[in-house]
C-alpha positions as a printed Julia matrix, in Angstrom:
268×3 Matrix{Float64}:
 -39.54  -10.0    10.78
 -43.0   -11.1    11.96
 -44.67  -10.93    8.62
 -41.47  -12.76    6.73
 -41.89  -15.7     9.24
 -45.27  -15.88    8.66
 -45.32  -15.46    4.62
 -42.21  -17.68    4.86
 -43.85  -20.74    7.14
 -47.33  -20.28    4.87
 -45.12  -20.42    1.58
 -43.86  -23.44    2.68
 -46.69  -25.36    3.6
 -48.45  -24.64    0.41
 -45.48  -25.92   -1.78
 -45.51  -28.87    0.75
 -48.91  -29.4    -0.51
 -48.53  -29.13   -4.23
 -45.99  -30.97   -4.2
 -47.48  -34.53   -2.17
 -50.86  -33.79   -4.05
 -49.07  -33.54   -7.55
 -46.84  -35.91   -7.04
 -49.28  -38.67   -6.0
 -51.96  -37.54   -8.42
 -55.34  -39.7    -9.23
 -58.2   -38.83   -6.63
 -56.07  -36.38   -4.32
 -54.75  -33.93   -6.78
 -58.28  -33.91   -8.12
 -59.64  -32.95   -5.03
 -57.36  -30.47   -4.53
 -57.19  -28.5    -7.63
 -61.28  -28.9    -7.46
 -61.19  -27.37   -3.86
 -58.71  -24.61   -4.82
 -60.69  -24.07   -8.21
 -63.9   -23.4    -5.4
 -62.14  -21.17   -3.5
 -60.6   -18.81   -6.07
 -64.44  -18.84   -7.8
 -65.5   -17.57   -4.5
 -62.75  -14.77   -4.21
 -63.19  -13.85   -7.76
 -67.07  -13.71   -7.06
 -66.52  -11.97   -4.42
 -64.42   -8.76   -6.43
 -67.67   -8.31   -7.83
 -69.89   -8.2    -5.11
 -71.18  -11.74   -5.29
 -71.01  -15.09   -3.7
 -70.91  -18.42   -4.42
 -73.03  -19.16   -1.53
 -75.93  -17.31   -2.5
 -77.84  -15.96   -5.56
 -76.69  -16.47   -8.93
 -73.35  -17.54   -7.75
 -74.68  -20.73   -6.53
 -74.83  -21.3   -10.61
 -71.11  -20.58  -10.6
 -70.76  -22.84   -7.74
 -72.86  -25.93   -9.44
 -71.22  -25.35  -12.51
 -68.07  -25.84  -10.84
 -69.06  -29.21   -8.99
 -70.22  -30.3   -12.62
 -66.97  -29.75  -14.39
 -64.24  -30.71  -11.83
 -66.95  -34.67  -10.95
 -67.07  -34.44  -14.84
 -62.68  -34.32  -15.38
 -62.51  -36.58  -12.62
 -65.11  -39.21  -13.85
 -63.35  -39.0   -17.3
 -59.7   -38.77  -16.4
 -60.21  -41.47  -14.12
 -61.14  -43.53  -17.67
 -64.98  -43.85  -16.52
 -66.6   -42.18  -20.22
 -65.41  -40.35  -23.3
 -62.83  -37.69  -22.49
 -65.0   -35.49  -24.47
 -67.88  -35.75  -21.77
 -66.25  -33.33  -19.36
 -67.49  -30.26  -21.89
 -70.59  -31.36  -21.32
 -70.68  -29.72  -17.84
 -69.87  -26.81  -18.83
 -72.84  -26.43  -21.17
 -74.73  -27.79  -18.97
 -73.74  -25.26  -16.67
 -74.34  -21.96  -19.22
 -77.69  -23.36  -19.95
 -78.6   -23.66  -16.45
 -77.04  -20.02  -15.69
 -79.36  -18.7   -18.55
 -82.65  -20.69  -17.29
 -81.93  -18.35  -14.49
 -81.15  -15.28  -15.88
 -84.21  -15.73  -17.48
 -86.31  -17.05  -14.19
 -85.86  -14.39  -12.17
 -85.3   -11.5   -14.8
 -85.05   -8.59  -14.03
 -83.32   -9.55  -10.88
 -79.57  -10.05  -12.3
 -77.86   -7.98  -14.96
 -76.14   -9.31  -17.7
 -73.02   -7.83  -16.38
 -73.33  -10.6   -13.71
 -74.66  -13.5   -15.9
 -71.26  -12.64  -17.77
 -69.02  -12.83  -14.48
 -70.23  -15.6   -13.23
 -69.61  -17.48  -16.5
 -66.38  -16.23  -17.04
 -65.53  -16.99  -13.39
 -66.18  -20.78  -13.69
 -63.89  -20.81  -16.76
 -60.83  -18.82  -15.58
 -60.55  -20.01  -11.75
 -62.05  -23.72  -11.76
 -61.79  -24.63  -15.42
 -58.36  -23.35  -16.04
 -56.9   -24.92  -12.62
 -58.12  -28.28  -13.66
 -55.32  -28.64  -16.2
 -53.14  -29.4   -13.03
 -54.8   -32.54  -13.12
 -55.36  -33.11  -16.47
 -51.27  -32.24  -17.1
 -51.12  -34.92  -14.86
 -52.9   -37.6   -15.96
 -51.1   -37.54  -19.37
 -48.88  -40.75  -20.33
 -46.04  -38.45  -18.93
 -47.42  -36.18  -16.23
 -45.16  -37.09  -13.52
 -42.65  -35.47  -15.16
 -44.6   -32.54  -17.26
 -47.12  -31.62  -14.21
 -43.68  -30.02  -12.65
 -43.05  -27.24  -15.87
 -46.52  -25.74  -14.94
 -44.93  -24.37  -11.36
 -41.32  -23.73  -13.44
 -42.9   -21.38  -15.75
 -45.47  -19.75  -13.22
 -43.34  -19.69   -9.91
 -40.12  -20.14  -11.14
 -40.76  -17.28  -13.66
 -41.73  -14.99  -10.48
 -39.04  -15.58   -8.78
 -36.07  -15.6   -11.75
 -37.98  -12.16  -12.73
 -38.47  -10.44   -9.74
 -34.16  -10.99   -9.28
 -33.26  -10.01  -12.83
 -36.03   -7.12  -12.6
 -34.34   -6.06   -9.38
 -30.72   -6.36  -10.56
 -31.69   -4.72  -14.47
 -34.7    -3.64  -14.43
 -35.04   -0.01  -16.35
 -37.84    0.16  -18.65
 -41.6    -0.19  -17.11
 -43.62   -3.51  -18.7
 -46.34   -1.86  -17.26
 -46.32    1.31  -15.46
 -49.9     1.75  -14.69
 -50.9    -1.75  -14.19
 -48.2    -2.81  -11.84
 -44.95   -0.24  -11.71
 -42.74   -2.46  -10.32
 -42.53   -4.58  -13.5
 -39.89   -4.62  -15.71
 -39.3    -5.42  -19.53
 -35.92   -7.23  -18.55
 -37.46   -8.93  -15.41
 -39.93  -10.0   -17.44
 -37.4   -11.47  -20.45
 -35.13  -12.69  -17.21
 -38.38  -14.67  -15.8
 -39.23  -16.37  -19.29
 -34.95  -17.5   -19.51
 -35.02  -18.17  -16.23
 -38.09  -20.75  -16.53
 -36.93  -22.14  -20.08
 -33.13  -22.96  -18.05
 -35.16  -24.47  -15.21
 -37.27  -26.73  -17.8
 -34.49  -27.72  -19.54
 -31.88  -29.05  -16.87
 -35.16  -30.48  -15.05
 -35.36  -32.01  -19.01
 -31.75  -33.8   -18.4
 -32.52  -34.62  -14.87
 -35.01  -36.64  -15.83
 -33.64  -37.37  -19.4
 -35.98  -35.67  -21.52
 -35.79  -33.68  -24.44
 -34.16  -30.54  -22.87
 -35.25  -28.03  -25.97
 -38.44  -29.33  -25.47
 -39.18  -29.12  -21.92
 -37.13  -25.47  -22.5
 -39.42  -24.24  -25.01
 -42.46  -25.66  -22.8
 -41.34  -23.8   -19.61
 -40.67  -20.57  -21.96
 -43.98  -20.01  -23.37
 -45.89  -21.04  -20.11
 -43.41  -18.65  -18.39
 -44.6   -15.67  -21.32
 -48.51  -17.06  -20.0
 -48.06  -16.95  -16.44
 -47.01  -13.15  -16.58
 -50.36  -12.29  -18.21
 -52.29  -14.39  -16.41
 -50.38  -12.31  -13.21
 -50.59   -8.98  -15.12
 -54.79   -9.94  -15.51
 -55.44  -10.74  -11.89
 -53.85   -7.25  -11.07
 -55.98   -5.77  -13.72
 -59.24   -7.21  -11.73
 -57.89   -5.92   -8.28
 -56.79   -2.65   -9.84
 -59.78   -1.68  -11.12
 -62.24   -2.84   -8.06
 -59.83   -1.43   -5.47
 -58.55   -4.59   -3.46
 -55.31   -5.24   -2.63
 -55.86   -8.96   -2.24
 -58.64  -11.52   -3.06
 -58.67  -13.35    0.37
 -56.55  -14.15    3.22
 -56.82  -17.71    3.12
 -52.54  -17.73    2.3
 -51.23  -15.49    5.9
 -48.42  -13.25    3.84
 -49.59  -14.22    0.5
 -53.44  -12.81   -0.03
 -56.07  -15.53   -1.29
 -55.78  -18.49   -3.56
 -55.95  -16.44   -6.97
 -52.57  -13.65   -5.52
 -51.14  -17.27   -5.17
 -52.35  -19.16   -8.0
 -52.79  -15.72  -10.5
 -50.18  -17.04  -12.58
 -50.61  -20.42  -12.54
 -54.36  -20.19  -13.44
 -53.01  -19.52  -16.87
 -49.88  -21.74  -17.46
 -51.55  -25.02  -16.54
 -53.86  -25.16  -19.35
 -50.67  -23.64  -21.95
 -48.32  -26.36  -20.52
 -51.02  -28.96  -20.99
 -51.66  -27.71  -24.73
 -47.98  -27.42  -25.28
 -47.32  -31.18  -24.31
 -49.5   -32.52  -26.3
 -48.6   -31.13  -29.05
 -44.75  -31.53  -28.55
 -44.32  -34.58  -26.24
 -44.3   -37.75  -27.63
């Protein structure tokens, strides 16, 4: 009872979050997407031995800082849009100046990871913000948490109710084909009476919510895949009852950027 209160209570509080910081936007969601996108980096860093407080994951660190001040700067409408890439390259030159620097001190294995890790935790999460500063985003930055949360939960019931045929069965056994087809409905109904809520095109915002639902389960099914094979239950502890900031965010790490793709291309 102990440990539902608590994963209950911290649940809460970090919905209470997203939802003032995304629903105010500008400077605050910024800072928090950039200050989640640091934290994950460090838990994902940290599945492979490393740190972004100390040796080559100071680069990943950096390289952070450089993109998120780089999507605020131009979000904000201070530069070309295009400008925020520039951080990133900035950031893979730097991380091979060092490579090269200190060689043979770091692998490529780790050159790789620490690349990779600025692009998947930091990089991707930034789309919360940059959903948000569309024309629109009040209304589209919501589908990202439909299709990644809402898909959890609408597939975890149907997967509990019908589940009989493994999605998964050595990745993560308790998955289900029909949980997983129940979580991507589930998400595409939530999307599209949000849609008439807020009179929008419901197909649209359906179709949205469906696909980012079909991301967030491999973006969930590719953070398992990471813990799996290193051996860790969770990636932190930051969340009491939920694990770190990527077994909370796993899912949404991968829908942001699809929902952001999927409204530009669709919403008008």
């Amino acid at each position: 009872m102990k440990s539902f209160l608590t994963r209950l209570t911290s649940g809460i509080v970090l919905v209470f979050l997203v939802v003032v910081t995304c629903w105010y936007g500008g400077l605050l969601l910024g800072l928090f997407t950039a200050l989640i996108g640091w934290i994950g980096l460090d838990e994902f860093y940290r599945a492979f031995g490393m740190r972004v407080t100390r040796g080559i994951g100071l680069v990943g660190l950096l390289g952070a800082f450089l993109w998120n001040a780089a999507v605020l700067a131009t979000a904000g409408g201070m530069g070309d849009p295009e400008y925020k890439w520039l951080g990133l390259l900035v950031s893979f030159m730097l991380l091979m100046a060092v490579y090269v620097g200190t060689f043979p001190r770091y692998d490529t294995g780790q050159v790789m990871t620490v690349f990779f890790g600025i692009v998947y935790v930091p990089v991707m999460l930034s789309f919360i913000y940059l959903t948000r500063m569309l024309e629109v985003g009040f209304s589209l930055v919501w589908l990202i948490f439909f299709a990644s949360w809402g898909c959890d939960t609408c597939a975890y019931c149907t997967g509990m109710l019908f589940g009989k045929h493994k999605l998964a069965p050595v990745l993560s056994p308790k998955k289900s084909v029909e949980g997983a087809v129940g979580g991507v409905l589930g998400a595409a109904a939530m999307g599209a009476a949000y849609a008439v809520f807020m009179d929008a095109p419901a197909p649209v915002y359906g179709i949205i919510c469906a696909v980012g639902a079909a991301a967030s389960q491999a973006g969930d099914l590719a953070a398992s895949a990471v813990k799996r094979q290193h051996n860790m239950k969770d990636y932190g502890t930051l969340i009491p009852g939920h694990g770190g900031i990527l077994d909370r965010f796993d899912s949404v790490i991968v829908t942001a950027p699809m929902i952001y793709i999927l409204a530009v291309v669709l919403v008008r």
